[in-house]
PDB file of C-alpha atoms in Angstrom:
ATOM      1  CA  GLN A 230       0.034  -0.080  -0.094  1.00 53.00           C
ATOM      2  CA  SER A 231       1.463   3.914  -0.547  1.00 74.00           C
ATOM      3  CA  ALA A 232       3.043   5.618   2.150  1.00 79.00           C
ATOM      4  CA  MET A 233       0.208   8.195   1.688  1.00 74.00           C
ATOM      5  CA  ALA A 234      -2.459   5.979   2.158  1.00 78.00           C
ATOM      6  CA  ARG A 235      -1.118   4.650   4.941  1.00 83.00           C
ATOM      7  CA  ALA A 236      -0.615   7.697   6.569  1.00 82.00           C
ATOM      8  CA  MET A 237      -3.971   9.005   6.046  1.00 80.00           C
ATOM      9  CA  ALA A 238      -5.286   5.858   7.714  1.00 85.00           C
ATOM     10  CA  ASP A 239      -3.088   6.057  10.623  1.00 89.00           C
ATOM     11  CA  TRP A 240      -4.432   9.710  10.977  1.00 84.00           C
ATOM     12  CA  LEU A 241      -8.231   8.502  10.755  1.00 86.00           C
ATOM     13  CA  LEU A 242      -7.217   5.710  13.168  1.00 91.00           C
ATOM     14  CA  ALA A 243      -5.485   8.390  15.926  1.00 92.00           C
ATOM     15  CA  ARG A 244      -8.909  10.293  15.797  1.00 90.00           C
ATOM     16  CA  ASP A 245     -11.084   7.263  16.820  1.00 93.00           C
ATOM     17  CA  VAL A 246     -13.005   6.035  13.511  1.00 90.00           C
ATOM     18  CA  PRO A 247     -13.314   2.108  13.891  1.00 92.00           C
ATOM     19  CA  PRO A 248     -10.875   0.175  11.777  1.00 92.00           C
ATOM     20  CA  ASP A 249     -13.496  -1.139  10.104  1.00 88.00           C
ATOM     21  CA  ARG A 250     -14.502   1.952   8.302  1.00 86.00           C
ATOM     22  CA  VAL A 251     -11.019   2.666   7.289  1.00 87.00           C
ATOM     23  CA  LEU A 252     -10.543   1.405   3.524  1.00 86.00           C
ATOM     24  CA  LEU A 253      -7.337   1.450   1.710  1.00 86.00           C
ATOM     25  CA  GLU A 254      -6.813   1.630  -2.275  1.00 87.00           C
ATOM     26  CA  PRO A 255      -3.190   1.207  -2.563  1.00 82.00           C
ATOM     27  CA  GLU A 256      -2.988   0.679  -6.159  1.00 87.00           C
ATOM     28  CA  ALA A 257      -3.535   3.373  -8.085  1.00 88.00           C
ATOM     29  CA  ALA A 258      -1.174   5.980  -9.754  1.00 87.00           C
ATOM     30  CA  THR A 259      -3.325   9.014 -10.614  1.00 89.00           C
ATOM     31  CA  SER A 260      -6.249  10.959  -9.382  1.00 89.00           C
ATOM     32  CA  TYR A 261      -8.732   9.324 -11.548  1.00 93.00           C
ATOM     33  CA  GLU A 262      -7.452   5.739 -10.836  1.00 93.00           C
ATOM     34  CA  ASN A 263      -7.771   6.759  -6.926  1.00 91.00           C
ATOM     35  CA  ILE A 264     -11.284   7.539  -7.187  1.00 93.00           C
ATOM     36  CA  LEU A 265     -12.387   4.835  -9.522  1.00 95.00           C
ATOM     37  CA  LEU A 266     -10.936   1.910  -7.910  1.00 94.00           C
ATOM     38  CA  SER A 267     -11.768   3.562  -4.235  1.00 92.00           C
ATOM     39  CA  LEU A 268     -15.380   3.040  -5.290  1.00 93.00           C
ATOM     40  CA  GLU A 269     -14.822  -0.344  -6.231  1.00 94.00           C
ATOM     41  CA  VAL A 270     -13.533  -0.586  -2.453  1.00 91.00           C
ATOM     42  CA  ILE A 271     -16.524   0.900  -1.153  1.00 90.00           C
ATOM     43  CA  ARG A 272     -18.996  -1.311  -3.210  1.00 91.00           C
ATOM     44  CA  GLU A 273     -16.671  -4.469  -2.479  1.00 93.00           C
ATOM     45  CA  ASN A 274     -17.322  -3.919   1.312  1.00 90.00           C
ATOM     46  CA  GLY A 275     -21.052  -3.069   1.097  1.00 90.00           C
ATOM     47  CA  GLY A 276     -21.348   0.491   0.382  1.00 87.00           C
ATOM     48  CA  ASP A 277     -23.057   2.001  -2.291  1.00 87.00           C
ATOM     49  CA  PRO A 278     -20.647   5.461  -3.496  1.00 86.00           C
ATOM     50  CA  ALA A 279     -23.518   6.250  -5.815  1.00 85.00           C
ATOM     51  CA  GLY A 280     -24.532   8.961  -3.713  1.00 81.00           C
ATOM     52  CA  GLN A 281     -22.579  11.307  -1.184  1.00 87.00           C
ATOM     53  CA  ILE A 282     -18.818  10.523  -0.470  1.00 88.00           C
ATOM     54  CA  ALA A 283     -16.195  12.138   1.447  1.00 86.00           C
ATOM     55  CA  LEU A 284     -13.702  13.550  -0.670  1.00 87.00           C
ATOM     56  CA  CYS A 285     -10.423  14.182   1.117  1.00 84.00           C
ATOM     57  CA  SER A 286      -7.354  15.758  -0.567  1.00 85.00           C
ATOM     58  CA  SER A 287      -5.222  18.826  -0.430  1.00 86.00           C
ATOM     59  CA  GLU A 288      -7.355  22.212  -0.401  1.00 89.00           C
ATOM     60  CA  TYR A 289      -5.549  23.319  -4.119  1.00 88.00           C
ATOM     61  CA  HIS A 290      -6.861  19.312  -5.339  1.00 90.00           C
ATOM     62  CA  LEU A 291     -10.498  19.240  -4.538  1.00 91.00           C
ATOM     63  CA  HIS A 292     -12.051  21.001  -7.131  1.00 92.00           C
ATOM     64  CA  ARG A 293     -10.219  18.498  -9.807  1.00 92.00           C
ATOM     65  CA  ALA A 294     -10.696  15.451  -7.697  1.00 93.00           C
ATOM     66  CA  GLY A 295     -14.424  16.684  -7.268  1.00 94.00           C
ATOM     67  CA  LEU A 296     -14.887  16.835 -11.195  1.00 93.00           C
ATOM     68  CA  ILE A 297     -13.779  13.489 -11.354  1.00 94.00           C
ATOM     69  CA  ALA A 298     -16.045  11.763  -8.524  1.00 94.00           C
ATOM     70  CA  ARG A 299     -18.773  13.940 -10.199  1.00 94.00           C
ATOM     71  CA  SER A 300     -18.069  12.436 -13.682  1.00 93.00           C
ATOM     72  CA  LEU A 301     -18.034   8.747 -11.788  1.00 94.00           C
ATOM     73  CA  GLY A 302     -21.646   9.509 -10.540  1.00 92.00           C
ATOM     74  CA  CYS A 303     -20.825  10.755  -6.763  1.00 92.00           C
ATOM     75  CA  GLU A 304     -21.616  13.391  -4.968  1.00 92.00           C
ATOM     76  CA  PRO A 305     -18.583  14.578  -3.350  1.00 92.00           C
ATOM     77  CA  VAL A 306     -18.459  16.638   0.238  1.00 92.00           C
ATOM     78  CA  TYR A 307     -15.183  18.302   0.635  1.00 91.00           C
ATOM     79  CA  VAL A 308     -12.390  17.679   3.327  1.00 87.00           C
ATOM     80  CA  ALA A 309      -9.344  19.854   2.878  1.00 87.00           C
ATOM     81  CA  ALA A 310      -6.085  19.589   4.404  1.00 83.00           C
ATOM     82  CA  ARG A 311      -4.240  22.750   4.387  1.00 85.00           C
ATOM     83  CA  THR A 312      -0.492  23.000   2.731  1.00 87.00           C
ATOM     84  CA  GLN A 313       1.315  24.941   5.390  1.00 89.00           C
ATOM     85  CA  ASN A 314       4.328  25.675   3.672  1.00 90.00           C
ATOM     86  CA  LEU A 315       3.462  28.758   1.481  1.00 89.00           C
ATOM     87  CA  PRO A 316       6.074  28.395  -1.208  1.00 90.00           C
ATOM     88  CA  LEU A 317       5.271  24.708  -1.567  1.00 89.00           C
ATOM     89  CA  ARG A 318       1.496  26.040  -1.312  1.00 87.00           C
ATOM     90  CA  VAL A 319       2.122  28.502  -4.292  1.00 89.00           C
ATOM     91  CA  ASN A 320       3.769  25.854  -6.137  1.00 88.00           C
ATOM     92  CA  TYR A 321       1.153  23.103  -5.830  1.00 86.00           C
ATOM     93  CA  PHE A 322      -1.694  25.219  -7.104  1.00 86.00           C
ATOM     94  CA  LEU A 323       0.387  26.412  -9.815  1.00 91.00           C
ATOM     95  CA  ARG A 324       1.084  22.980 -10.943  1.00 89.00           C
ATOM     96  CA  GLU A 325      -2.863  22.019 -10.225  1.00 87.00           C
ATOM     97  CA  GLY A 326      -3.679  24.586 -13.002  1.00 88.00           C
ATOM     98  CA  LEU A 327      -1.843  22.931 -15.146  1.00 90.00           C
ATOM     99  CA  ALA A 328      -3.294  19.650 -14.611  1.00 87.00           C
ATOM    100  CA  MET A 329      -6.648  21.755 -14.895  1.00 85.00           C
ATOM    101  CA  GLY A 330      -5.750  22.712 -18.251  1.00 88.00           C
ATOM    102  CA  LYS A 331      -4.677  19.147 -19.333  1.00 88.00           C
ATOM    103  CA  CYS A 332      -8.159  17.788 -18.170  1.00 82.00           C
ATOM    104  CA  TRP A 333      -9.740  20.627 -20.092  1.00 86.00           C
ATOM    105  CA  LEU A 334      -7.817  19.822 -23.469  1.00 88.00           C
ATOM    106  CA  PHE A 335      -7.857  15.911 -22.890  1.00 89.00           C
ATOM    107  CA  GLY A 336     -10.674  14.734 -20.449  1.00 83.00           C
ATOM    108  CA  LEU A 337     -10.668  13.901 -16.917  1.00 80.00           C
ATOM    109  CA  GLU A 338      -8.709  10.769 -17.125  1.00 74.00           C
TER     110      GLU A 338
END
């Protein structure tokens, strides 16, 4: 499993989220794959992701992730993680802007 997935799971568990409510998706290489495969994990565990899902990501990435989730039939509820380091935050917002441009030109995948 990815270090990011494990870190997010550890954060949730440290805040008393029951372990059976924490499902990991360790295989994805892109945001689209992560959301698509996460929906499969939810279904495999008896859930129905057709309605609202919590979408947790960095504040600069939530808009694009939300577009992906909606394109896959979900209604995301946004949970933003704030990037504390200002130079990194600016860099990531600029990078995300380029990623959005790619989406407009080539689609969300």
